[in-house]
Structure formats: C-alpha cells, structure tokens
Coordinates of C-alpha atoms in Angstrom, one line a residue:
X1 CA 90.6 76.8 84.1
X2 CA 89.7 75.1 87.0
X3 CA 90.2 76.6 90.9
X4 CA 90.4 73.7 92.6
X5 CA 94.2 73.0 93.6
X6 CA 95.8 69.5 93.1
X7 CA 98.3 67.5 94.5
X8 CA 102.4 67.3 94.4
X9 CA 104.9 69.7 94.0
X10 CA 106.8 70.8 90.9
X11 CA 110.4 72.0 90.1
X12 CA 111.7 74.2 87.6
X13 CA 113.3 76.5 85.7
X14 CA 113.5 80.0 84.3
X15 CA 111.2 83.3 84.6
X16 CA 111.3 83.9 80.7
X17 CA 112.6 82.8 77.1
X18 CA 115.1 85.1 74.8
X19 CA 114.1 83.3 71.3
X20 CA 117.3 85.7 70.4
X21 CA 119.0 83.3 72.7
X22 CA 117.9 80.0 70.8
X23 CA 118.9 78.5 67.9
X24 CA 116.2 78.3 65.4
X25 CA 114.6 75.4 62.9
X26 CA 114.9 75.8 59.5
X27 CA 111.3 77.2 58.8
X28 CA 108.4 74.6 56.9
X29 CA 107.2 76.6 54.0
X30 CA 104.3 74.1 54.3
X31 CA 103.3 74.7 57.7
X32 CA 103.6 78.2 57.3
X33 CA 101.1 78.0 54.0
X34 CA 98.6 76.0 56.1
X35 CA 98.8 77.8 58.9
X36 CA 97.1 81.1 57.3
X37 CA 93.6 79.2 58.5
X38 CA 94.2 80.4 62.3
X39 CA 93.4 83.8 61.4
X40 CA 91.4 85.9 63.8
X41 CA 88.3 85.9 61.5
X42 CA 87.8 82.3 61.7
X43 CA 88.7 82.4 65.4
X44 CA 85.9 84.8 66.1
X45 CA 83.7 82.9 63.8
X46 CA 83.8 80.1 66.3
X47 CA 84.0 81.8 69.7
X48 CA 80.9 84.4 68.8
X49 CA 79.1 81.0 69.1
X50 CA 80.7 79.1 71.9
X51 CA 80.6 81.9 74.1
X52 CA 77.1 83.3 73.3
X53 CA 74.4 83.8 75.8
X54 CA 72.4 81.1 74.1
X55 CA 75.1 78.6 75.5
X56 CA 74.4 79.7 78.7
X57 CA 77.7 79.7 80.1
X58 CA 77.8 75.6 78.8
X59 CA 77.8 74.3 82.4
X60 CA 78.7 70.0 82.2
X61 CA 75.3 68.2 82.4
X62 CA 73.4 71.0 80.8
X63 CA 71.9 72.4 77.8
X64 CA 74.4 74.9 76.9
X65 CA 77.1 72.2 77.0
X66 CA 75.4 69.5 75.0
X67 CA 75.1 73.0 72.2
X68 CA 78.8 73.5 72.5
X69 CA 79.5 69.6 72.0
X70 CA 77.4 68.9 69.3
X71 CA 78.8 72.1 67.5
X72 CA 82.3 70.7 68.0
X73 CA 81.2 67.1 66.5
X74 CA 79.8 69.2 63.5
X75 CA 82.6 70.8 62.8
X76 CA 84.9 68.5 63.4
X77 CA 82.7 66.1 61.2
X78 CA 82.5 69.0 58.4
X79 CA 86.4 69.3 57.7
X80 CA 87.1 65.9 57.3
X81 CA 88.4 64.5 60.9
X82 CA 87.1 60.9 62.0
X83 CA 85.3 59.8 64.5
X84 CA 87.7 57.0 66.5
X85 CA 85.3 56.0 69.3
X86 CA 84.0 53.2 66.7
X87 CA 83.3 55.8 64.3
X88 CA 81.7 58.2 66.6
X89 CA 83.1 61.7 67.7
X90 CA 81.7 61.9 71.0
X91 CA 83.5 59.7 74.3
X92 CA 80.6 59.8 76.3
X93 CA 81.4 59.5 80.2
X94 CA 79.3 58.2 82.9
X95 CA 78.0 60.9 84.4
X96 CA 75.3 61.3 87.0
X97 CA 73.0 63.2 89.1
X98 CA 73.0 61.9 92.6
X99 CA 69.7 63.5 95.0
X100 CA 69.4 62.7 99.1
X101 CA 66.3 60.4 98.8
X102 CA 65.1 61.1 102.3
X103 CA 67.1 61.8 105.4
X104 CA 66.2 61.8 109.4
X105 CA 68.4 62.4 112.3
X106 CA 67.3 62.3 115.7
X107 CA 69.1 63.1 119.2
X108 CA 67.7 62.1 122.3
X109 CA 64.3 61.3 120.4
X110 CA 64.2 64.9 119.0
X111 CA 64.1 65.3 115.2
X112 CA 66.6 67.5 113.3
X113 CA 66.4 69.5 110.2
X114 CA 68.2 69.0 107.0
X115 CA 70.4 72.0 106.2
X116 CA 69.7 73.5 109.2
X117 CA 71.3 71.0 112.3
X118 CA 73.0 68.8 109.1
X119 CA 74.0 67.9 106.2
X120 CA 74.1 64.6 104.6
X121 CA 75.7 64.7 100.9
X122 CA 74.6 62.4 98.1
X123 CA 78.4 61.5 97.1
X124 CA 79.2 59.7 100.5
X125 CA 75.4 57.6 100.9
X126 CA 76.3 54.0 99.7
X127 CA 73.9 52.3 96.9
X128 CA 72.1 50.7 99.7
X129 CA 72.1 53.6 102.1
X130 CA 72.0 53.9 105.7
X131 CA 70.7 52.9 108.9
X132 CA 72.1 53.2 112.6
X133 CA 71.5 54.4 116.0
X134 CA 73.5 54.0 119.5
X135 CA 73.1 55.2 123.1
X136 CA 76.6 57.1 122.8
X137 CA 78.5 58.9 120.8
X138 CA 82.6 58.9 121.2
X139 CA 84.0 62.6 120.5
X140 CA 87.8 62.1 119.5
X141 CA 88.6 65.7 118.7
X142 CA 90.7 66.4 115.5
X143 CA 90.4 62.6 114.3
X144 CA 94.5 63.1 114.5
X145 CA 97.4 60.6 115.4
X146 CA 100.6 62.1 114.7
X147 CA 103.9 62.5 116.9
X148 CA 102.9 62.2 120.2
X149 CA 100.0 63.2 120.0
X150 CA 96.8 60.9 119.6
X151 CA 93.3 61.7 120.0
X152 CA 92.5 57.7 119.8
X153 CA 94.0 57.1 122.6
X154 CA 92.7 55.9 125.8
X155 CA 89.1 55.6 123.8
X156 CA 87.5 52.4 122.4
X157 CA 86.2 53.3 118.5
X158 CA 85.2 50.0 117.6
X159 CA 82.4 49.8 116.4
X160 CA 81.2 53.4 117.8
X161 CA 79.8 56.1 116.4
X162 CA 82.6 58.7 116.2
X163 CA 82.4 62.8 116.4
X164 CA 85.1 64.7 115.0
X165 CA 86.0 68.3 114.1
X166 CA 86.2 68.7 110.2
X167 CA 89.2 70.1 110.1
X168 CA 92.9 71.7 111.8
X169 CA 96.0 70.3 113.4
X170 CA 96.3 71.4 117.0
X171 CA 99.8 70.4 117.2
X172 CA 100.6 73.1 114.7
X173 CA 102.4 76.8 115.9
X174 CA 100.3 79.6 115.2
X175 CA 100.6 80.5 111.7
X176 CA 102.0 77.3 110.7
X177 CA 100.6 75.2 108.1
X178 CA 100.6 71.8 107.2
X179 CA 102.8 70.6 104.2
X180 CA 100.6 69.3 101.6
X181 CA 101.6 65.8 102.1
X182 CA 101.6 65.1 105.5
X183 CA 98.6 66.0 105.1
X184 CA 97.8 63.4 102.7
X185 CA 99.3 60.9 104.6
X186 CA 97.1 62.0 108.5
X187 CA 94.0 61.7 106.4
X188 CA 94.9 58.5 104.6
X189 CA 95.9 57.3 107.5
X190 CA 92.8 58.3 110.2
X191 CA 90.9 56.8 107.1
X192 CA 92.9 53.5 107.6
X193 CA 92.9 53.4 110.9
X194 CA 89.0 54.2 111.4
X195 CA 88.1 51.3 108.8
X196 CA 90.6 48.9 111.0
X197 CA 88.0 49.8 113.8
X198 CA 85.4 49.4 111.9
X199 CA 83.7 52.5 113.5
X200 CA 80.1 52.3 112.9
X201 CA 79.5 56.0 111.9
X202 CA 81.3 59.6 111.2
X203 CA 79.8 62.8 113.0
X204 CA 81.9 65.7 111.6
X205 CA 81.9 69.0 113.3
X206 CA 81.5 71.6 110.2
X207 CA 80.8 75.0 111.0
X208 CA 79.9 75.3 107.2
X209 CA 76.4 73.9 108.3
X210 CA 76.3 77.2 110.1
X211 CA 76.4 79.5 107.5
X212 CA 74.4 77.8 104.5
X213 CA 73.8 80.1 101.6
X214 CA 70.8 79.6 99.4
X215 CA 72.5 79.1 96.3
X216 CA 74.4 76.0 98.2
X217 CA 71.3 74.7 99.4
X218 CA 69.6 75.0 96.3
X219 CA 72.9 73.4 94.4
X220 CA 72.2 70.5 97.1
X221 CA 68.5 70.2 96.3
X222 CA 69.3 70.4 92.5
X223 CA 71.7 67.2 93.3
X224 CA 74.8 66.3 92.8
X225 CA 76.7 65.3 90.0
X226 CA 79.7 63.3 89.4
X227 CA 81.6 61.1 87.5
X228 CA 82.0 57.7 88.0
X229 CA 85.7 57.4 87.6
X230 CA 88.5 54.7 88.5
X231 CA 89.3 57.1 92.0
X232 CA 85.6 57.7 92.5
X233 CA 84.9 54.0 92.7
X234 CA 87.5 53.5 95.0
X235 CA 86.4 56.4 96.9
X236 CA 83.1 55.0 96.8
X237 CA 84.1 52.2 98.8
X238 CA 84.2 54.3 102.1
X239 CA 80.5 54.8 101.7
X240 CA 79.4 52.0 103.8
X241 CA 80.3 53.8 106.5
X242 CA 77.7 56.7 107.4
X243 CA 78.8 59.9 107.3
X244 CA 77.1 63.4 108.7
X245 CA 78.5 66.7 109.1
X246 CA 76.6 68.5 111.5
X247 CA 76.2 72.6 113.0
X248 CA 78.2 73.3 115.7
X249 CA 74.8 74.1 116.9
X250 CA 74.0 70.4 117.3
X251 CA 77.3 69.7 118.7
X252 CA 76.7 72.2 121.2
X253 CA 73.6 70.1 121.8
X254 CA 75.5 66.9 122.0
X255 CA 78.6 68.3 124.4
X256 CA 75.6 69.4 126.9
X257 CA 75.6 67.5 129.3
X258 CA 79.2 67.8 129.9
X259 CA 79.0 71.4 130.7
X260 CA 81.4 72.2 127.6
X261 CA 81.4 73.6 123.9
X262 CA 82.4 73.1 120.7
X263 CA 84.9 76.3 121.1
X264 CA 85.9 75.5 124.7
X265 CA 86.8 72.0 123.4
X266 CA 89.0 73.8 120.7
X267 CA 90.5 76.1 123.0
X268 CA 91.3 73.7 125.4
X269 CA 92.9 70.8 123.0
X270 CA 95.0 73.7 121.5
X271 CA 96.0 75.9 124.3
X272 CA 97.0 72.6 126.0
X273 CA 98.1 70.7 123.1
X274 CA 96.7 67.4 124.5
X275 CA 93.5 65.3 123.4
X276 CA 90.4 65.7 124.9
X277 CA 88.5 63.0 123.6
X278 CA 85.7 60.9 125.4
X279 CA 82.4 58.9 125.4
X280 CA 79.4 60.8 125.2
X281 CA 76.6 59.2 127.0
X282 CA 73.3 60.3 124.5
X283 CA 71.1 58.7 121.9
X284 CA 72.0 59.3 118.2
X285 CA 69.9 58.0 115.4
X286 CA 70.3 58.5 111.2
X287 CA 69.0 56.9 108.0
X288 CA 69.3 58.1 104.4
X289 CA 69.0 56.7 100.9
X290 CA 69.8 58.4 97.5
X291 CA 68.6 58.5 94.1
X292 CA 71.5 58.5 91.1
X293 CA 70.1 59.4 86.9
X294 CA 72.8 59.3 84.2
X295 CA 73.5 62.8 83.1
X296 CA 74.6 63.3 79.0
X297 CA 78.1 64.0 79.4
X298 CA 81.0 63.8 76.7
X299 CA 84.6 64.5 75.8
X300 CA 84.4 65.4 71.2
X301 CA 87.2 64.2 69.7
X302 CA 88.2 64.3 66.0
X303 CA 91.0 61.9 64.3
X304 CA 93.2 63.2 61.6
X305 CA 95.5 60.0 61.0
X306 CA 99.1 60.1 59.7
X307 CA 100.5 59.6 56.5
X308 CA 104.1 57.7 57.8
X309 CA 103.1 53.9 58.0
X310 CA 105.9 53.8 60.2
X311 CA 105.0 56.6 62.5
X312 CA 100.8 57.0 61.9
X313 CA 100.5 54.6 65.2
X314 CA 101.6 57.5 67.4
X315 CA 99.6 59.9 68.3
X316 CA 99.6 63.7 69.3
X317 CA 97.3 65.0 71.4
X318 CA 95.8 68.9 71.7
X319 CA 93.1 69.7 74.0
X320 CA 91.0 72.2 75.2
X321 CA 88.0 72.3 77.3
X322 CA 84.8 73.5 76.1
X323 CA 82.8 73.8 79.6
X324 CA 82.3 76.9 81.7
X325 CA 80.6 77.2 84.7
X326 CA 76.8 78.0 84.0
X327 CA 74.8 80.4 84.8
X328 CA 74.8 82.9 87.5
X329 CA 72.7 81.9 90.6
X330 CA 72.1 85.6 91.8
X331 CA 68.0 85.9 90.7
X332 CA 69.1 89.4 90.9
X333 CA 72.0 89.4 88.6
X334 CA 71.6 91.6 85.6
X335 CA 73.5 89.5 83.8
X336 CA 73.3 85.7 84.3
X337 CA 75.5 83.8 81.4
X338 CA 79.2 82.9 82.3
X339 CA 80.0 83.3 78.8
X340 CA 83.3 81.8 79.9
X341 CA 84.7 83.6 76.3
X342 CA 88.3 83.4 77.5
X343 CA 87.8 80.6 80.0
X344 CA 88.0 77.6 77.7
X345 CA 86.2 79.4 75.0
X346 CA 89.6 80.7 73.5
X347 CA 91.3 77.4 74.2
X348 CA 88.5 75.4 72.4
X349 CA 88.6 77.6 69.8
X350 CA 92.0 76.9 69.4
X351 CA 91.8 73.6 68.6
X352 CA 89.0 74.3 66.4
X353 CA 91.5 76.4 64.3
X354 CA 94.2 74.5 64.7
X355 CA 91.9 71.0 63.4
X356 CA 91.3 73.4 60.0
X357 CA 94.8 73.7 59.4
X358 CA 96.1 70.3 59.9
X359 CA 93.2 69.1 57.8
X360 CA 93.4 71.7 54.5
X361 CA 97.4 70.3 54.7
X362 CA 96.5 66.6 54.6
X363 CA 94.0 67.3 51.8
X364 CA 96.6 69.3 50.2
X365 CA 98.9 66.3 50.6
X366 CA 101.2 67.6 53.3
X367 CA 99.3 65.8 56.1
X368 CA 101.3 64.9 59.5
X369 CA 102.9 62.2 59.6
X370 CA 102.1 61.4 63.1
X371 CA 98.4 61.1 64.1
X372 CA 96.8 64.2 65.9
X373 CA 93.8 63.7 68.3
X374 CA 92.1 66.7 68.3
X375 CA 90.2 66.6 72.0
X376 CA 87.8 69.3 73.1
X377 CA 87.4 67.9 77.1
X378 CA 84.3 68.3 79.4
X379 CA 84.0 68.8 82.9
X380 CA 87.4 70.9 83.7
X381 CA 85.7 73.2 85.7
X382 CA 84.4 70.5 87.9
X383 CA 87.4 68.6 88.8
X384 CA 89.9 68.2 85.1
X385 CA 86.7 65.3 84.9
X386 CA 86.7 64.6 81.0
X387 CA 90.5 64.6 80.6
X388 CA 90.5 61.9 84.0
X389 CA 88.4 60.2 82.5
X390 CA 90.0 59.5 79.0
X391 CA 93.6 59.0 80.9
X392 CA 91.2 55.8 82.7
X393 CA 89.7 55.1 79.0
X394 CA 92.6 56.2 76.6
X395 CA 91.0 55.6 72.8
X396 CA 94.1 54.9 71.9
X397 CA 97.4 53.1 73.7
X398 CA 99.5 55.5 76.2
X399 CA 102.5 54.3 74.9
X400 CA 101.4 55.7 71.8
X401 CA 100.5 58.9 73.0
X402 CA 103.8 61.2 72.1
X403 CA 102.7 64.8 73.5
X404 CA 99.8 67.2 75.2
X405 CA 99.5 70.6 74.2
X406 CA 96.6 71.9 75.9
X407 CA 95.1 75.5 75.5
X408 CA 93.5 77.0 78.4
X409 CA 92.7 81.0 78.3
X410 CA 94.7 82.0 75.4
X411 CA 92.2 84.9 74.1
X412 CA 93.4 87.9 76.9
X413 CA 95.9 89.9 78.3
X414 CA 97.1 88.8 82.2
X415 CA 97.2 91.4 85.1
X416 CA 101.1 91.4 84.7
X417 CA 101.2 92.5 81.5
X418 CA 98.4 94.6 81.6
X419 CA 100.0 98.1 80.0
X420 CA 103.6 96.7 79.2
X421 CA 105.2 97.3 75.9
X422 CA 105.3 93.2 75.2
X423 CA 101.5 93.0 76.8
X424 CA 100.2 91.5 73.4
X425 CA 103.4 89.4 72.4
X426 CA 104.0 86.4 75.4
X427 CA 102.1 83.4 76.7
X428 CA 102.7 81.5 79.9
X429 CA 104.2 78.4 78.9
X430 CA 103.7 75.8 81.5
X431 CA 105.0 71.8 82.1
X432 CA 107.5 72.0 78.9
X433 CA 110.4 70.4 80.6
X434 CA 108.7 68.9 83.4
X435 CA 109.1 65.5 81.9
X436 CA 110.9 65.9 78.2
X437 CA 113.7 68.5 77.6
X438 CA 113.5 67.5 74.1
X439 CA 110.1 68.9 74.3
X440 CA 111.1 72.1 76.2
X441 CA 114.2 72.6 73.5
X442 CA 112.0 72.1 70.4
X443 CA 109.2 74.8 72.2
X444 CA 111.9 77.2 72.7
X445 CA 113.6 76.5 68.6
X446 CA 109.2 76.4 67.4
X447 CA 108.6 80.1 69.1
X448 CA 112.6 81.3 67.8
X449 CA 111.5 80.1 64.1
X450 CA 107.8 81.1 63.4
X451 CA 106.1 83.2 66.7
X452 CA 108.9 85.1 68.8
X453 CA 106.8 85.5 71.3
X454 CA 107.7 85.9 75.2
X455 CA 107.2 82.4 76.6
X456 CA 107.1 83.0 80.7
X457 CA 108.0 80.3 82.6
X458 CA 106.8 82.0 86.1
X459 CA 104.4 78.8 87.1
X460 CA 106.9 76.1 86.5
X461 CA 108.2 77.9 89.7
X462 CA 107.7 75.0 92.2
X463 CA 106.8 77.9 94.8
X464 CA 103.7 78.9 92.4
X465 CA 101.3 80.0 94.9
X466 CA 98.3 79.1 92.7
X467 CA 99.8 75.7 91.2
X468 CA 99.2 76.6 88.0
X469 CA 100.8 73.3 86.8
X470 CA 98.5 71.2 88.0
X471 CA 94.4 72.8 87.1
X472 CA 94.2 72.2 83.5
X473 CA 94.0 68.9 81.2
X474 CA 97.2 68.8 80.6
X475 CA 97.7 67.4 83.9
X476 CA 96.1 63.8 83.7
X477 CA 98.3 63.3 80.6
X478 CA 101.7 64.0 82.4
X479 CA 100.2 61.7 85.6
X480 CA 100.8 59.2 83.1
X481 CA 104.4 60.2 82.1
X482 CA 103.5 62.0 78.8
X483 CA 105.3 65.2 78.4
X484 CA 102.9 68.6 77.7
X485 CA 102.7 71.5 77.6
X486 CA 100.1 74.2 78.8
X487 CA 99.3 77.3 77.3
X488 CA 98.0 79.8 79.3
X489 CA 97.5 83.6 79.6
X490 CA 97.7 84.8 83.1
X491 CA 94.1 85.9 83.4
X492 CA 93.2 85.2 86.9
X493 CA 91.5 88.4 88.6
X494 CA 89.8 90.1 85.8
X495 CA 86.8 88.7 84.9
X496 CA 87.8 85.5 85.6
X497 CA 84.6 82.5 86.3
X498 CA 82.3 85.8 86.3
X499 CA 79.9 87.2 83.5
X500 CA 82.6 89.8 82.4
X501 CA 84.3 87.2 80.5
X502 CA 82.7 88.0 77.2
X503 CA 83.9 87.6 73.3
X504 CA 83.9 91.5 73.3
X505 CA 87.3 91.4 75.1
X506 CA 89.2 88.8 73.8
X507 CA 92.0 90.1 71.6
X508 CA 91.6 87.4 68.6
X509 CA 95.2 88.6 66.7
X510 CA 96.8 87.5 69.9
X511 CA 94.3 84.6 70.5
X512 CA 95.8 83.4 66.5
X513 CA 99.0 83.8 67.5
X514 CA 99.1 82.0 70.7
X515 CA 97.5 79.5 68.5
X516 CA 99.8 79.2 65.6
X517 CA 102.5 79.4 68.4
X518 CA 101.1 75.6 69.3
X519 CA 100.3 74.9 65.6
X520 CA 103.9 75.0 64.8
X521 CA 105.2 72.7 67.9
X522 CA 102.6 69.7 67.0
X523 CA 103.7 70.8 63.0
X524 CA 107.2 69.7 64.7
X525 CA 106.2 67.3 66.7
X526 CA 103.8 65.4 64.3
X527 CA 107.0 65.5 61.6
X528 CA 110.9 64.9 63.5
X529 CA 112.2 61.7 63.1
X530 CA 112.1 60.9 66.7
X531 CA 109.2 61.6 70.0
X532 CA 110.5 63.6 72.3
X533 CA 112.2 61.7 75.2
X534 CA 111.3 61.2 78.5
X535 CA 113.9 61.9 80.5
X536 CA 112.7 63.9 83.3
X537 CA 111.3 63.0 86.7
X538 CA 107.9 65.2 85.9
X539 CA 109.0 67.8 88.1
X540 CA 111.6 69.4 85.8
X541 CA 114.6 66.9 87.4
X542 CA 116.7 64.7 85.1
X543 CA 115.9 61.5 86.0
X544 CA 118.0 59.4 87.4

C-alpha cells in the first residue's frame, strides 16, 4: 500500500459489521463448488514466488517487476483468461527515466555545487531546458496571499526572478494547521498568480538541501522516473518556468548583504505577522537540460467474458498491485529484498486465486454472467500510477465498469487485533458505501451468507488520521464514480515497506478467506439482475 496521502475528505459510517445482524442471500451451491480453488496451498504456491528474494522486492522499472509481470501474463494466459489489450495481457504505460543532463548555478560569478548549495530535479526541467541570469533577485517570503496578508505586495515580480521559502503559513497560531484544501487552493492560486506575472524564475528556500542523505542523492543520480499521465502533462506545463531549490546555506549567502538570515527573516515575518519581502540587489545565474529513456512498465490484465448477451458488456473489476518497493539501499543491510510478501504480494495473489476460480466455473459451464477484468496494477507504491493510468486509458468504457474490489495486504494480522479472540476472523472493509449502498448492503448479506467474518469499518471514519481511503487502487476507480470496495488488513507498523515482510508470516487460511470473502461479492455482483446503484455522493452521503 502506498504512504503517500491523497486528497479530499470522506464521510462514513460504522466501526464494525454483526453478519448476525444482516439478512443473508440464499447461498450459490455453485460458487461455493468453485470457490474450493482459493485454498491456502495454491495461495502459497503463488506468493512463495512473487515474494521471493529473486524478485528482489519487484521495484516498478526493474527486473524483479518485469519477473512478477510476466509470471502474472503466464498464468493468467495458462487458465484460460484473454488478453483484451488487442489480444495482449500486458497495458504497457509510458514510463520513463528522467537524469539532470548537466546543471550550473552561479552567484556573484562564483560557481555552486550540485547537492550541496542545490538541487535541481529532472521532473520540473522542461524538454528544452533552461537558461537565465539577472542582476537581482526578489525574496517574497512564504510565496502567500491570503486574508490580509500578502507577501506580493508592494514588490514588482514580473518578470523577476523570485526567492521563496518552500514551505509554512505565517498567519497560522502556533499549533495550527492548515486544512487540506485551503491549502490546495494558496498553492493553486500563488501558482496562478506567479504565471500571470510571468516571473522569470523560482528560488525555493529548502532546508532539505541541507541535510542530503546518500541514498537520496544516489536515488537523484540514478534518475527519476515517472509516468507520463493526463495530470503529469498538465503539470508539465509549468516547466517552462525554471525552478531551483536551494540550502539555506546559499540563501544565507544571497540575504548578505542585507545584514539578515534565513531564520531572522522567519522570525521576523512570524513574530510580526507581516511580509518582509524585497529586491535583492546580486547576480543570479542557472542553466540545466535533462535526458528522459522509456522505462518497461505495465499493468497484466486477464479477460474472463460473460455468458449473459444482455449483461457480458459490463464489466467487474478486481485488482491488486503486484509492485513493492525494491531493494534496500543500506550497503550494510543484512538483508536487502523488500519481499513486500503481504504488501501487495497477498493482494496479488488474491486475484491470482480468485482468476482460477472464476475460470474452472466458466469451463464447468457456470461462468459469470457479467465480465470480470482481472487487473494486477503497477506502480502503487509510487503514486496508485498503473491504476491512474488505466482510469486515463480505460480498456474498456467506464460506464461499463459496474464495481472495484481491490485487495491490498490481506495475508496478516493488524496491530489491533494482534492477540484478540477474533484476530484471525475480520478484514478492514473500506469505500463500500462511499458511493453505492447497494454495494455496501450486498457486502454486508455476501460476508452474513458464506465468510462471517468481522468487516471493520474504522477508515471510512472521515477523521482517519492515515486516510486509508484514499492510498490504494481502488481509489482512481471511485474518482470516476465507480463504487469499490478495498480490502485491507491493518498492517501498518509491523514490518510494513521493510525486509520483515516475508511469506514466512503471512497466515494463508486467513489470506483464503479474505479472498473467498471478495470471491463471493463479484460471484454476486457478476450474477444479480441489476449493478449496484450509484446513489451516493462518494463520501458515504446520499446524494442529493
């Protein structure tokens, strides 16, 4: 699962399900039958390999990656699923590796070192590059217009090169923070504001340039990668202005001849809570160019296609991601492979289980009678990038698209239910009536009827400190209105992104159920009359 946090707020419901409570379906002797393939056997089968050391923690863009994808496309290819990207199983995505060219930066004629006085990063270098100099340099503190306070004002930016600190909100209390969107909106609109001005450069103040580590620098030398998605292009767009981020060393160097620093500055804006921008009179120079190679990178779906003329067009789909994050950078380490077991391994593995069921039913002539899109994603670790990138490039129509059930970490045992009497009998159950309470009904009746399991419901709590909701796959499905549902286990101190997370402690019984628990809502789902409804706003609200 991914660490980043992501955007919005969401609403909801309950702490945790009674299937006592719920009235359940009348159990499908058929998708009980068919459902004997997720077994625990077969699941460690497939995660012994996934997770090995020879994967080598299957980083996106890497070796043990490309392993785990073509072993998915095998697989999928062996029990009978199709290929639907024109007959092929893998959706590749434009991936690449961007590398700094060259850089220079010069003040007052002295020349400045990379990574030591600045950084510039491959991501934010336009095609074309950079070139610029001036005799001044116009330091407009927090970059921040808002209330009454503004640190434009009373200071011409056009066309300027402009210094900046990277971050904070001066007008804040002490210990308050900044709700999420505001500040959205201050940096949207200091980005619009600055592009009005046309403002001929951006010096950041980072102190992050003070305190390189070697394993960022060597990430930086390595290059960067990234994935040339709808938002990235727009985001993109911004590059043609230059942008450095630079020690508070340099700054220091900059503010000299005005007999201040970079932490009397601070000091002095917030104790007083009023600008202190102004021109700096000192020559500033830059240039930089980048380099960008296409990286393999791919999303491995398999097709299983309905048997209801009527009904084949829709499609369910179940994902999982089948990256981790690498290997260890720590020469020292003794042991270097993120086996990332748990963290998607399980998830992934669930699918894989979950694909040989649906598939030994359609042979057996009980096949769905919706279409299932089985879709082991790439690149979740780095920013949810493969399932982004198929919501931008759906294979097949949104509108089509009935369901998400995505399976992130379902192979351990959470910290909160470490030692309690239900410890190996619950799941977290996440997004099920953010936007379809048909689809949070027919959970509740699919767990009363086949799994009785616990389903907690603690992160569709809207004050979920860790917004659970919204750093998994699942996610770029319900940004286009279509309802999911996350499966997750609660895993997040123990082991979790380090070399611990090994196949030796994922419980596979529980790993099958949580499984067949998600086997038997797309069995539903693939086979009612009607797709769920969307009737909610996507944050658990009826809409209205």
């Amino acid at each position: 699962m991914n660490k980043k946090f992501l955007t919005l707020g969401v609403a909801s419901l309950l702490t945790a399900s009674s299937f006592a409570q719920v009235k359940p379906l009348v159990p499908n002797k058929d998708a009980i039958r068919f459902s004997k393939a997720i077994n625990p056997e077969n699941g460690f089968k497939h995660l012994s390999v996934l997770a090995s050391d020879e994967y080598e923690g299957r980083e996106t863009g890497k070796k043990g990656a490309w392993m785990a994808a073509d072993y998915i496309r095998n697989y999928f290819k062996s029990i009978g699923l199709k290929g639907p990207v024109n007959g092929e199983y893998f959706q590749k995505i434009d991936l690449v590796n961007l590398m700094l060219k060259e850089s220079h930066v010069t003040l007052n004629g002295q020349v400045k070192d990379y990574q030591k006085d600045y950084l510039v990063l491959p991501n934010t270098i336009s095609d074309k590059g950079f070139t610029f100099s001036s005799d001044e340099v116009v330091f407009v503190g927090y970059g921040l217009k808002k209330d009454n306070y503004d640190d434009f004002a009373g200071v011409d930016i056009k066309g300027k090169v402009i210094m900046m600190f990277s971050n904070g909100d001066p007008t804040l209390k002490q210990g308050e923070r900044m709700d999420r969107n505001a500040m959205m909106k201050i940096r949207k609109d200091r980005a619009d504001y600055l592009a009005q001005n046309n403002v001929k450069a951006i010096i950041t103040i980072d102190p992050n340039v003070d305190r390189l580590s070697e394993a960022y620098k060597k990430y930086l030398n390595d290059g960067q990668v990234m994935v040339k998605t709808k938002s990235m292009a727009e985001a993109q767009k911004q590059n043609d202005v230059p942008r450095i981020s630079i020690s508070s060393a340099l700054a220091n160097e900059i503010l000299k001849s005005t007999n201040t620093t970079v932490a009397d500055l601070q000091k002095k804006i917030i104790d007083s809570k009023t600008p202190a921008s102004q021109v700096l009179n000192i020559p500033f120079s830059a240039s930089a160019t980048k380099t960008e190679t296409p990286v393999r990178c791919e999303n491995v779906l398999g097709f299983l296609e309905g048997s209801d003329p009527k009904l084949k067009n829709e499609v369910l789909v179940l994902t999982g991601h089948y990256d981790h994050i690498g290997l260890v950078n720590d020469p020292n380490a003794k042991d270097k492979v993120n086996n990332g077991a748990d963290d998607d391994g399980s998830g992934t593995t669930g699918v894989l289980l979950m694909a040989k069921a649906f598939t030994d039913a359609k042979k057996a002539g009980k096949g769905p009678k919706r279409s299932i899109l089985f879709m082991t994603v790439v690149g979740e670790e780095k920013g949810l990038w493969g399932s982004d990138w198929y919501s931008e490039h759906p294979v097949f129509p949104v509108e089509n698209t009935i369901a998400n059930l995505n399976t992130d970490m379902i192979g351990r045992i959470g910290e909160e239910y470490l030692g309690k009497p239900d410890s190996a009998n619950y799941i977290y159950s996440i997004g099920s009536n953010m936007l379809s309470s048909d689809l949070g009904k027919l959970s509740e009746q699919v767990n009363a009827t086949y799994t009785k399991m616990k389903l907690d419901y603690k992160y569709d709590d809207p004050k979920d400190t860790e917004r659970i909701y919204y750093r998994s796959d699942h996610y770029n499905f319900a940004k286009l209105g279509i309802p999911i549902i996350f499966y997750y286990d609660g895993m997040l101190q123990q082991d979790y992104h380090k070399p611990g997370d090994e196949v030796s402690k994922i419980n596979f019984p529980l790993l099958a159920k949580r499984a067949q628990l998600t086997y038997y809502t797309a069995w539903e789902l693939a086979n009612q009359a009607k797709r769920p409804v969307v009737d909610m706003d996507g944050a658990g609200h009826p809409k209205k």
